[in-house]
XYZ file of C-alpha atoms in Angstrom:
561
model
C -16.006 29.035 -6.569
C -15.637 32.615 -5.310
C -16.516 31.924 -1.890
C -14.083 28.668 -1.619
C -11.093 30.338 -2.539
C -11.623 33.282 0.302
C -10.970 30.445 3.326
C -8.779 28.572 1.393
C -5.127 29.104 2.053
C -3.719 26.170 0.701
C -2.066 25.780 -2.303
C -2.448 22.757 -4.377
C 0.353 21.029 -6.374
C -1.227 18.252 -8.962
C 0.981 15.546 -10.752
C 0.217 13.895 -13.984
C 1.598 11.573 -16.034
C 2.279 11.487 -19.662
C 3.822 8.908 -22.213
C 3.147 5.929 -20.085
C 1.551 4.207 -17.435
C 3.250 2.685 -14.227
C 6.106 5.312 -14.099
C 5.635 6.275 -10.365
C 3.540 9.024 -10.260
C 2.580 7.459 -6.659
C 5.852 7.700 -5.740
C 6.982 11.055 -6.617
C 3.840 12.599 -5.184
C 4.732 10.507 -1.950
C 8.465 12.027 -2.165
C 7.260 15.518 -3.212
C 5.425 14.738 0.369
C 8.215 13.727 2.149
C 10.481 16.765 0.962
C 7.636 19.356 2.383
C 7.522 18.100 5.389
C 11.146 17.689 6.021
C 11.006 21.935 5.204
C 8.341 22.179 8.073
C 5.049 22.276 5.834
C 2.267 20.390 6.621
C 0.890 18.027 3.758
C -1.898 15.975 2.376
C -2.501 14.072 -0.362
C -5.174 12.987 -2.793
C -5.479 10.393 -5.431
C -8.008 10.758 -8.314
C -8.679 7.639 -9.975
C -9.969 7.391 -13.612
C -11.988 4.075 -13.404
C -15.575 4.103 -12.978
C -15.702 1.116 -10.228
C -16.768 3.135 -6.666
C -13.567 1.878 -5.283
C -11.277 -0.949 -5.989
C -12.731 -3.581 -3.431
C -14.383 -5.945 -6.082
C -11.013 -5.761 -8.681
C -8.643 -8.326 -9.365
C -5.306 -7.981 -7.742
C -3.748 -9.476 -11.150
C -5.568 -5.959 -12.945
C -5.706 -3.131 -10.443
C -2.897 -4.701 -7.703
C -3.236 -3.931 -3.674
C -5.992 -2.397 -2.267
C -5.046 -0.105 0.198
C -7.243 0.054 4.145
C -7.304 3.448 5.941
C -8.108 3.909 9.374
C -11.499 4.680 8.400
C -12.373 1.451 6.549
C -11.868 3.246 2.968
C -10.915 0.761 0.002
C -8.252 2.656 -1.894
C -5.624 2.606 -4.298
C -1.978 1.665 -3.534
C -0.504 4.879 -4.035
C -1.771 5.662 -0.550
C 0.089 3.764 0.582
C 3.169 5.111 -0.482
C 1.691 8.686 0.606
C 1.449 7.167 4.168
C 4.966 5.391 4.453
C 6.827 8.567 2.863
C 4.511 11.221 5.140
C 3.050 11.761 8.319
C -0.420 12.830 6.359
C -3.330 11.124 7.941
C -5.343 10.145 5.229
C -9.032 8.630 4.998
C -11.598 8.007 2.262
C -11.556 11.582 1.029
C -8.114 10.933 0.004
C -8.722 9.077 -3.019
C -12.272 9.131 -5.503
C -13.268 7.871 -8.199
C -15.027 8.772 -11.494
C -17.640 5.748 -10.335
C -17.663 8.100 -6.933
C -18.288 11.275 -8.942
C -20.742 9.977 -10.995
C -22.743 7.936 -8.323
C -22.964 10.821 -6.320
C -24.243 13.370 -8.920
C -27.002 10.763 -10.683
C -28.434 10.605 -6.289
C -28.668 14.150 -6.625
C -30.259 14.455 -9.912
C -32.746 11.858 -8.446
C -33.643 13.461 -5.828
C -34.290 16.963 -7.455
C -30.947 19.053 -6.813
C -30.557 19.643 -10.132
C -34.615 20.253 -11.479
C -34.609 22.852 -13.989
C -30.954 21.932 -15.539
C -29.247 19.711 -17.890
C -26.524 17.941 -15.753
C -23.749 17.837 -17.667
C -20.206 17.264 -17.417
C -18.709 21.085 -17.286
C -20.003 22.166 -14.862
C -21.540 19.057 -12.701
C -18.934 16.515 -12.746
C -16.129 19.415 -13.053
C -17.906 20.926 -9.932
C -17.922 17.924 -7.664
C -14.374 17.147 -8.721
C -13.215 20.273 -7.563
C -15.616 20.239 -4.525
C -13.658 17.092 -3.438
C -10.082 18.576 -4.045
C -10.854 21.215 -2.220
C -12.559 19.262 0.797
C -9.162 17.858 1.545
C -7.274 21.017 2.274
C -8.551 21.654 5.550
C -5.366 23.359 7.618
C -2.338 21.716 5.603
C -0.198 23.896 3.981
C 0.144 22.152 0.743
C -1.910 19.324 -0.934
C -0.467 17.292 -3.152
C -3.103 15.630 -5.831
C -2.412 13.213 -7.989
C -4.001 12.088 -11.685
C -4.859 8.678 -12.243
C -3.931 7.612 -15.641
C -1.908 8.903 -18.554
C -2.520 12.016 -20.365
C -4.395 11.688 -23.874
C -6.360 8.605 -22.032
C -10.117 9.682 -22.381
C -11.053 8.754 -18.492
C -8.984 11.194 -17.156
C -10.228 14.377 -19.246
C -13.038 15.339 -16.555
C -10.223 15.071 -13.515
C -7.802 17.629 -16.163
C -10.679 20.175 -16.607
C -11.051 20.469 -13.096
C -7.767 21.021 -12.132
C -7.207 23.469 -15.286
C -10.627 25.504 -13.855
C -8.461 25.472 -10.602
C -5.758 27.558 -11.414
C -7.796 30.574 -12.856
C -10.028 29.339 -9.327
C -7.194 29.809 -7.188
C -4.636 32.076 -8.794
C -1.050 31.162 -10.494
C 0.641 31.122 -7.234
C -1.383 28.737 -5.888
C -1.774 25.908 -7.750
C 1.581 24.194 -9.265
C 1.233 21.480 -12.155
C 3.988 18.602 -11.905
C 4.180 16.171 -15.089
C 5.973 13.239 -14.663
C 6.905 11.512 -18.262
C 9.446 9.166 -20.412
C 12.440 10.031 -21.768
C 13.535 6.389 -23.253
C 17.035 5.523 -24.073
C 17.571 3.742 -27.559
C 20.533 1.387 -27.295
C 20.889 1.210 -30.985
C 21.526 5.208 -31.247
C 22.824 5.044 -27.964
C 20.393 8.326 -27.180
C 18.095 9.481 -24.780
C 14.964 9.993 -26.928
C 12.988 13.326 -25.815
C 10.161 13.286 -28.345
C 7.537 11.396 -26.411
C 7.886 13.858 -23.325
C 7.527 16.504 -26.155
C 4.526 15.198 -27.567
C 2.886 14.092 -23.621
C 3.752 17.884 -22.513
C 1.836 19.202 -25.876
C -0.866 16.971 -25.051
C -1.229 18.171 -21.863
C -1.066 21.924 -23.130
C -3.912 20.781 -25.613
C -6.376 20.405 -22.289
C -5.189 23.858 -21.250
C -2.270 23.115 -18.833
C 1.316 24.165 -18.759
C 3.442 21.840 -17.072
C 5.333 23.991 -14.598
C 7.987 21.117 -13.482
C 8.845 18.063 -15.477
C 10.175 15.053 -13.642
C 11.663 12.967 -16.339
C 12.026 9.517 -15.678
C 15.049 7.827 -17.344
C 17.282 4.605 -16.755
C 20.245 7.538 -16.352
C 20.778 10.927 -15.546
C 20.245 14.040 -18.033
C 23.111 16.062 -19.252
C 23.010 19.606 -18.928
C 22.354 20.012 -22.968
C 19.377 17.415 -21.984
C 17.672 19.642 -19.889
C 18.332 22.686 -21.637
C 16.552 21.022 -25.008
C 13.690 19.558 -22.823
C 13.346 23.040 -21.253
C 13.407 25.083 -24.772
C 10.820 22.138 -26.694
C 8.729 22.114 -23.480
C 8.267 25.667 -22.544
C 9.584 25.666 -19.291
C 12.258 26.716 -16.985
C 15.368 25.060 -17.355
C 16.090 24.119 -13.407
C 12.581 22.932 -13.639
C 13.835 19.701 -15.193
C 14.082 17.227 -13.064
C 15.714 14.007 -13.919
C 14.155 11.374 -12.257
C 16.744 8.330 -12.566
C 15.873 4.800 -11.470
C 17.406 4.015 -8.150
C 18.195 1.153 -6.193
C 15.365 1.661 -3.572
C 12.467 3.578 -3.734
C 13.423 5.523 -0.437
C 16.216 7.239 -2.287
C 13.842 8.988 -4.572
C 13.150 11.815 -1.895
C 16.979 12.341 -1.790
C 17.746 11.973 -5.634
C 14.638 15.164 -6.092
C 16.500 17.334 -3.514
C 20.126 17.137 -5.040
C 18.208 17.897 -8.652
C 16.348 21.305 -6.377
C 12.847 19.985 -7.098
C 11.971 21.183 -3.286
C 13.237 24.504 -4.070
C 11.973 25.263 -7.385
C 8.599 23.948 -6.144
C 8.192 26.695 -2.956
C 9.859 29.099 -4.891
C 6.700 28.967 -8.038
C 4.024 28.715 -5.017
C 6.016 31.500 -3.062
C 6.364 29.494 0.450
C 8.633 30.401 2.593
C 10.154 27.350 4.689
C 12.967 26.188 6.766
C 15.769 24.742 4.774
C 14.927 20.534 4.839
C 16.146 18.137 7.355
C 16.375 15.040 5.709
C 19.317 13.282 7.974
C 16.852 10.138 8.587
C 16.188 10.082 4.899
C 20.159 10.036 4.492
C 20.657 7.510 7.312
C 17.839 5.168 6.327
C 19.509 4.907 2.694
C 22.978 4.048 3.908
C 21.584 1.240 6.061
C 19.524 0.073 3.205
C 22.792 0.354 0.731
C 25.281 -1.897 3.289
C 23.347 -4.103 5.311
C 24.885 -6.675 8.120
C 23.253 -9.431 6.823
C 20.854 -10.781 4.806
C 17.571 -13.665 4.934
C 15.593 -14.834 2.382
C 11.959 -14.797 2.842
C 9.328 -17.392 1.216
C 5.815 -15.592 0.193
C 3.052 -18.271 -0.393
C 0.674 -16.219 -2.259
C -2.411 -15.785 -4.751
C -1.103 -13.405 -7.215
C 2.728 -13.858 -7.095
C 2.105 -12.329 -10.964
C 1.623 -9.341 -9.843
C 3.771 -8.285 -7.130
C 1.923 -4.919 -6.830
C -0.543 -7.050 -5.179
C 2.082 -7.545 -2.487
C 3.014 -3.689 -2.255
C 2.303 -2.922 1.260
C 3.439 -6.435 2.341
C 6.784 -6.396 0.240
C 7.287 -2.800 1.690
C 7.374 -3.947 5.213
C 9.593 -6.223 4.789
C 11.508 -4.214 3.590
C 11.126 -1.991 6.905
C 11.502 -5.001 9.171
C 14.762 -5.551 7.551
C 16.132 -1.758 7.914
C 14.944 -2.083 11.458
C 17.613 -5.421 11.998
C 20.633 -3.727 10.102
C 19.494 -7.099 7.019
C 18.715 -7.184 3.362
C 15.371 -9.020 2.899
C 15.564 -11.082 -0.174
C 11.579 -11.956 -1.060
C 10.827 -15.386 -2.571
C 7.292 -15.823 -4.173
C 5.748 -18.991 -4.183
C 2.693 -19.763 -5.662
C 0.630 -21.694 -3.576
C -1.022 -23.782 -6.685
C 2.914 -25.033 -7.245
C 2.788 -25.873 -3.822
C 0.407 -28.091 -3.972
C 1.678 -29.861 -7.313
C 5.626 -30.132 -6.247
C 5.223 -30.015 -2.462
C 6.193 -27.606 0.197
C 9.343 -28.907 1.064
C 10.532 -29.070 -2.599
C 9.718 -24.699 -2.986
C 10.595 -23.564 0.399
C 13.582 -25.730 1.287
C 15.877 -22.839 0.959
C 14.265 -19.641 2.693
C 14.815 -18.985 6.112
C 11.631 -17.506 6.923
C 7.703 -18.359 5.569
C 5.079 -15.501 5.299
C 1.066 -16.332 4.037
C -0.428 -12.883 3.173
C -3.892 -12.188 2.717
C -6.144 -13.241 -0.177
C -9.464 -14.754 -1.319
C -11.330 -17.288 -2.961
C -10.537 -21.089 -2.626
C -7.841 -21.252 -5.215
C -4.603 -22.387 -4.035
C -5.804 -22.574 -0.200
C -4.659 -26.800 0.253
C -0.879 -25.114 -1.243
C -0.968 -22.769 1.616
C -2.407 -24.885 4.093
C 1.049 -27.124 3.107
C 3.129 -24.311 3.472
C 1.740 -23.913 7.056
C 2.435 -27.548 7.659
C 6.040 -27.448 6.670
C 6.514 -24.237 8.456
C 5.458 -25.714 11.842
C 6.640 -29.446 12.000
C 10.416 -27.659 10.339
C 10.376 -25.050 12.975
C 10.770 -22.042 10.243
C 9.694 -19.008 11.868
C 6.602 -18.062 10.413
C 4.226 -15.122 10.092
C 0.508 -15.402 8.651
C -1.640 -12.223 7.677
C -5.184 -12.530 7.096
C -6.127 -15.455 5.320
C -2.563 -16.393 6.510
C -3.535 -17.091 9.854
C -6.993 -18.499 8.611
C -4.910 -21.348 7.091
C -2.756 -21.668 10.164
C -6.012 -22.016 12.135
C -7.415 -25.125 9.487
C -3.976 -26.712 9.554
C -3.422 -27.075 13.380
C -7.074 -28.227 13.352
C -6.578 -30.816 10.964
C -3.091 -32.054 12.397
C -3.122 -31.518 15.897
C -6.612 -31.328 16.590
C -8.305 -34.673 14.902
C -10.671 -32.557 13.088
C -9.828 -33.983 9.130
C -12.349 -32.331 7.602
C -11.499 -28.782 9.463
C -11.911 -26.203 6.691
C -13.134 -22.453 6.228
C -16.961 -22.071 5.098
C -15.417 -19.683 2.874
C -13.822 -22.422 0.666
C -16.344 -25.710 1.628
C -19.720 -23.698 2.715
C -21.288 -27.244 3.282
C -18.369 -28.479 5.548
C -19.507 -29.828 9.183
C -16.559 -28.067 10.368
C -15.814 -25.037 9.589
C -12.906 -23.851 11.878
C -13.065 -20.543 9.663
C -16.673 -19.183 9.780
C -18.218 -15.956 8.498
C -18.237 -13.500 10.835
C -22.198 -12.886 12.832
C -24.134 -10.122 11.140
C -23.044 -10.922 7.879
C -24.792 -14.191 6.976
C -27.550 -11.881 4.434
C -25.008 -10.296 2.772
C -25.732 -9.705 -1.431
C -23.299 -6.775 -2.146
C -19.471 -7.750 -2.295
C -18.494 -4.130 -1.564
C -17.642 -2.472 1.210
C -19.081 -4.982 3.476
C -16.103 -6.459 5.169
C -14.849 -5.874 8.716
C -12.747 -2.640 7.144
C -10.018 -0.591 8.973
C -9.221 0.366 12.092
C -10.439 -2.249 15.228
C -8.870 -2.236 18.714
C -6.932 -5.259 20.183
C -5.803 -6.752 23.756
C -2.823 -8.275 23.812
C -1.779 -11.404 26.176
C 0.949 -10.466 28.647
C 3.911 -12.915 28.104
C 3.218 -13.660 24.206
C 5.552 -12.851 21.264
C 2.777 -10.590 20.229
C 3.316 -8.573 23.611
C 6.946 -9.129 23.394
C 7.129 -7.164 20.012
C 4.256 -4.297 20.602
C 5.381 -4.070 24.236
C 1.603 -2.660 24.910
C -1.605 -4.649 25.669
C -4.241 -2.314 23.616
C -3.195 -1.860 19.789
C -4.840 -0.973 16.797
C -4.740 -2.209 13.291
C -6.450 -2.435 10.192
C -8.591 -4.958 8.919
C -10.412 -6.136 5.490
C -11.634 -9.634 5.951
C -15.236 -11.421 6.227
C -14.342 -14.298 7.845
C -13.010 -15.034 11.523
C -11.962 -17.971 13.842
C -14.928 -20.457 14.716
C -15.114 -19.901 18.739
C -16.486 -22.857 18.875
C -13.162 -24.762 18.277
C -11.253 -22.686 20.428
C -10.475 -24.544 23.235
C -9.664 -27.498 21.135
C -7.324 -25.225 18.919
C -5.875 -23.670 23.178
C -4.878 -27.906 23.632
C -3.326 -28.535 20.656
C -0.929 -25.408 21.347
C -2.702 -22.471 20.207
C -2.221 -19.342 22.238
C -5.013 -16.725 21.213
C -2.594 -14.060 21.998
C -4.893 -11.056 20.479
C -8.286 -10.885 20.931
C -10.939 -8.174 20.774
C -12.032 -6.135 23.699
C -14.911 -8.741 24.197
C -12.898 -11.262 23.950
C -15.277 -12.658 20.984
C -12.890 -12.583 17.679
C -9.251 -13.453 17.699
C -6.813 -10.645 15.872
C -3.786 -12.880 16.889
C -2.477 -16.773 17.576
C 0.731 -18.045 17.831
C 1.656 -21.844 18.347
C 3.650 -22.154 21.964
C 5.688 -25.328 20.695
C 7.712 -23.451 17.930
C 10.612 -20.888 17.753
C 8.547 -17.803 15.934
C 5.047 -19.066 14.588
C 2.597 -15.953 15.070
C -0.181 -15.013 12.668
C -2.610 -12.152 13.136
C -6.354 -11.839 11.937
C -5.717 -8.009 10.557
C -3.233 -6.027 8.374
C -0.184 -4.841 10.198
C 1.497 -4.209 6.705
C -0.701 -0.972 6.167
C 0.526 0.872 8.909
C 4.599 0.195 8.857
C 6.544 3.219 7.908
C 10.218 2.525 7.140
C 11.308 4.823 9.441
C 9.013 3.364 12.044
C 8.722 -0.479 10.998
C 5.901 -2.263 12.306
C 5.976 -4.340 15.263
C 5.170 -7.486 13.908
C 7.562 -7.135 10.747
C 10.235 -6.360 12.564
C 9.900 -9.314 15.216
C 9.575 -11.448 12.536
C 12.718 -10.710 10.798
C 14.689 -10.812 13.923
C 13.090 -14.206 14.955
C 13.977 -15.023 11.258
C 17.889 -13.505 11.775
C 18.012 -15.876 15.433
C 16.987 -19.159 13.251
C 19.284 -18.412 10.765
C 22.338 -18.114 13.430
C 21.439 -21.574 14.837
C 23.605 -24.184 13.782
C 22.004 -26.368 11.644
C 17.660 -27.046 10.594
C 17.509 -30.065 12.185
C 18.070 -29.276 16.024
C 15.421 -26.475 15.006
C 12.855 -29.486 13.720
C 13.443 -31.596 16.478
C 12.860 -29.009 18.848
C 9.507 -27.884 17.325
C 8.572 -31.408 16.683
C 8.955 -32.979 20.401
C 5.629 -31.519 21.455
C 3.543 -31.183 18.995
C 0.906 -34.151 19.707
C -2.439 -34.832 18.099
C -5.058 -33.819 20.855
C -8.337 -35.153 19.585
C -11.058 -32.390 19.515
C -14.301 -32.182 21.338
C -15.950 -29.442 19.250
């Protein structure tokens, strides 16, 4: 470890968790991100996650939420997401590893003889190759922000808090900071703020080896100064190093809330940085605009897991983005596509003034969706498909407009005579479920004279992707009659990334995932057309000049496919 920490200049700030799960220790890395850079440091970030799966491609939304795409085609937690929409870092799959990543690759080097002559074991192997990956990321940034999966006292996380103890006496005290993020519940019977559980998580922690150096101390309200000053005392640390971390009204005010409680300036003044002092007047903008918008649409989500909005994160996120980006509120509506198909479209989605279809899989609420579609279309609702969203699209024009009844995807009927919706060539052998999908970054051309130039204003794009299945070419032209305009396609011309339907106010739907790369202060494209072609339908006077309009052309044009 000697010979790492001479070229190593960065220093290394690692946030835990303690008490609970869920309380944001995503988010507050993100923000402890955001305030760095707006000092003029250059950041990355890491996310170490506890579970022994090799990354979360093959979990259940409902259990582990969204997986998040990088550029690079890495399957990763959603907390990197929030790392990418509160930073400028660039992140890729050494970014975020797993114990089943840490463990795969030290039983291929046992294997194969690395280790002949040794008992592998987990201090020093696994510690080793932990570290080894936390300090793989640091490359030229000034700071690296790594967060722990998990909740201290949870046995999958002790190999993750060993390394990152060994780092500090690696490294040196003024170069690796400890953040702990924890509880502090109120009791409405004593009417109290209850600090014992942060005591307990901080002694916990100090069991492993680790003094917390800053506590961020979530709470429903702020701490009094005789809070802190307890916390401090019972906690053995500094008394400006408590940080009350109060629930806000969007999560884009939490980089704001951390300044005015000095967490930016404790945290360079324990790792002895010197920086500018922070510019964070587009932080301070974007929160008024997101505290008194103009105006305000509701948005319908026909989705899968409508249980579990973190399943939604990037997608709900966006919207969000799109609305900042239009001076509007975005008021999200989930709708679960299995209701769909029991009460009807019309009955759910009656009210919203806008209908997105996010991604998904498996054939489990697909004819609900495919209904939504329908309604969207023949009521002239703008509408906006992702993934499997525009799949759907694709199978409902086919079926309505196209003759083609029986039009389905082979993912849901793999016997059907026409599948519309086909598994993409290459992949017909495939055995494995991970990591074998068309993953991240894939280049696009883009029509001239199409909503989908209209909103990207360029003709080459790129955007993310994690699908198997694409658009049939065979049906193409019959799908180009009916009203389809393949508006995105890929430099070959031989998959479609985007359609929209010519005979309908705002009905575009795109083969990839433009929600992973919107920023709020940089919305994406497609987000923020939508919710302006949402904003113009809503200012019309009345739904049924909008139906009649979208209605008069749509014909049936029998298919010859």
């Amino acid at each position: 470890m000697t010979e790492h920490k001479k070229n190593i200049k960065t220093k290394f700030i690692f946030v835990t968790g303690g008490v609970v799960s869920s309380l944001g220790k995503g988010l507050a890395s993100a923000s402890i991100g955001a305030l760095l850079e707006a000092r003029g440091l250059t950041i990355t970030l890491q996310k170490l996650d506890p579970y022994i799966n090799v990354d979360p491609g093959t979990m259940s939304p409902f259990q582990h939420g969204e997986v998040f795409v990088t550029d690079d085609g890495a399957e990763t937690d959603l907390d990197l997401g929030h790392y990418e929409r509160f930073t400028n870092a660039k992140l890729t799959k050494r970014n975020n590893f797993t114990t089943g990543q840490v463990y795969d690759s030290i039983i291929t080097k046992e294997r194969r003889g690395d280790y002949l002559g040794y008992t592998v074991q987990v201090v020093p192997h696994v510690t080793d190759e932990i570290k080894g990956r936390i300090l793989g990321i640091a490359d030229n940034a000034d700071v690296a922000i790594i967060e722990i999966g998990g909740t201290v006292g949870d046995i999958e996380s002790l190999p993750f808090l060993e390394a990152i103890r060994q780092l500090r006496f690696d490294l040196g005290k003024e170069n690796v900071l400890y953040v702990h993020l924890t509880l502090l519940p109120y009791i409405a019977t004593a009417h109290e703020i209850k600090t014992k559980p942060t005591q307990h998580s901080v002694n916990k922690l100090r069991e492993i080896g680790i003094q917390a150096d800053i506590l961020l101390c979530r709470s429903d309200r702020p701490l009094t100064p005789e809070m802190k000053g307890k916390i401090a005392l019972f906690c053995n640390v500094d008394r400006d190093a408590v940080i009350s971390a109060e629930d806000v009204k969007n999560i884009y005010e939490v980089p704001l809330v951390f300044h005015r409680e000095g967490l930016d300036d404790k945290i360079v003044k324990l790792l002895n940085i010197w920086t500018r002092s922070p510019k964070l007047e587009a932080w301070e903008e974007m929160a008024r605009k997101a505290d008194d918008p103009r105006r305000e649409v509701a948005i319908g989500i026909v989705g899968k897991y409508i249980n579990t909005q973190d399943s939604y994160k990037s997608l709900h996120e966006s919207l969000t983005h799109g609305g900042l980006a239009n001076n509007c509120r975005v008021t999200l509506h989930y709708v679960d596509s299995e209701d769909v198909e029991k009460k009807g479209a019309p009955a759910l989605l009656k009210n919203v003034d806008g209908i997105l279809i996010p991604g998904g899989f498996g054939s489990r609420g697909i004819e609900g969706k495919i209904a939504a579609v329908r309604y969207a279309r023949e009521s002239g609702i703008p509408f906006f498909g992702i993934c499997l969203g525009m799949q759907v699209a694709i199978i409902e024009i086919a079926r309505s407009l196209c003759g083609i009844k029986d039009a389905n995807s082979s993912e849901f009927d793999p016997n059907g005579e026409n599948s519309v919706v086909d598994i993409m060539e290459g992949q017909k052998a495939v055995n494995a479920k991970g990591g074998t999908m068309r993953l991240g970054a894939y280049p696009c051309v883009i029509k001239k004279g199409t909503k989908a130039y209209q909103v990207y204003g360029a003709s080459e794009i790129s955007e993310r992707h994690r699908h198997r299945f694409e658009v049939n070419n065979r049906y193409r032209d019959a799908l180009a009659k009916a009203g389809v305009e393949f508006s995105g396609l890929s430099p070959d011309e031989s998959l479609v990334e985007i359609m929209e339907y010519r005979h309908h106010p705002w009905f575009v739907a795109c083969q990839f995932h433009p929600e992973f790369k919107s920023k709020p202060m940089q919305p994406h494209p497609l987000f923020r057309g939508f919710v302006k072609a949402v904003l113009t339908a809503k200012a019309e006077t009345g739904k049924g000049r909008r139906t009649a309009r979208a209605v008069k052309k749509a014909k049936t044009v029998p298919a010859e496919a």
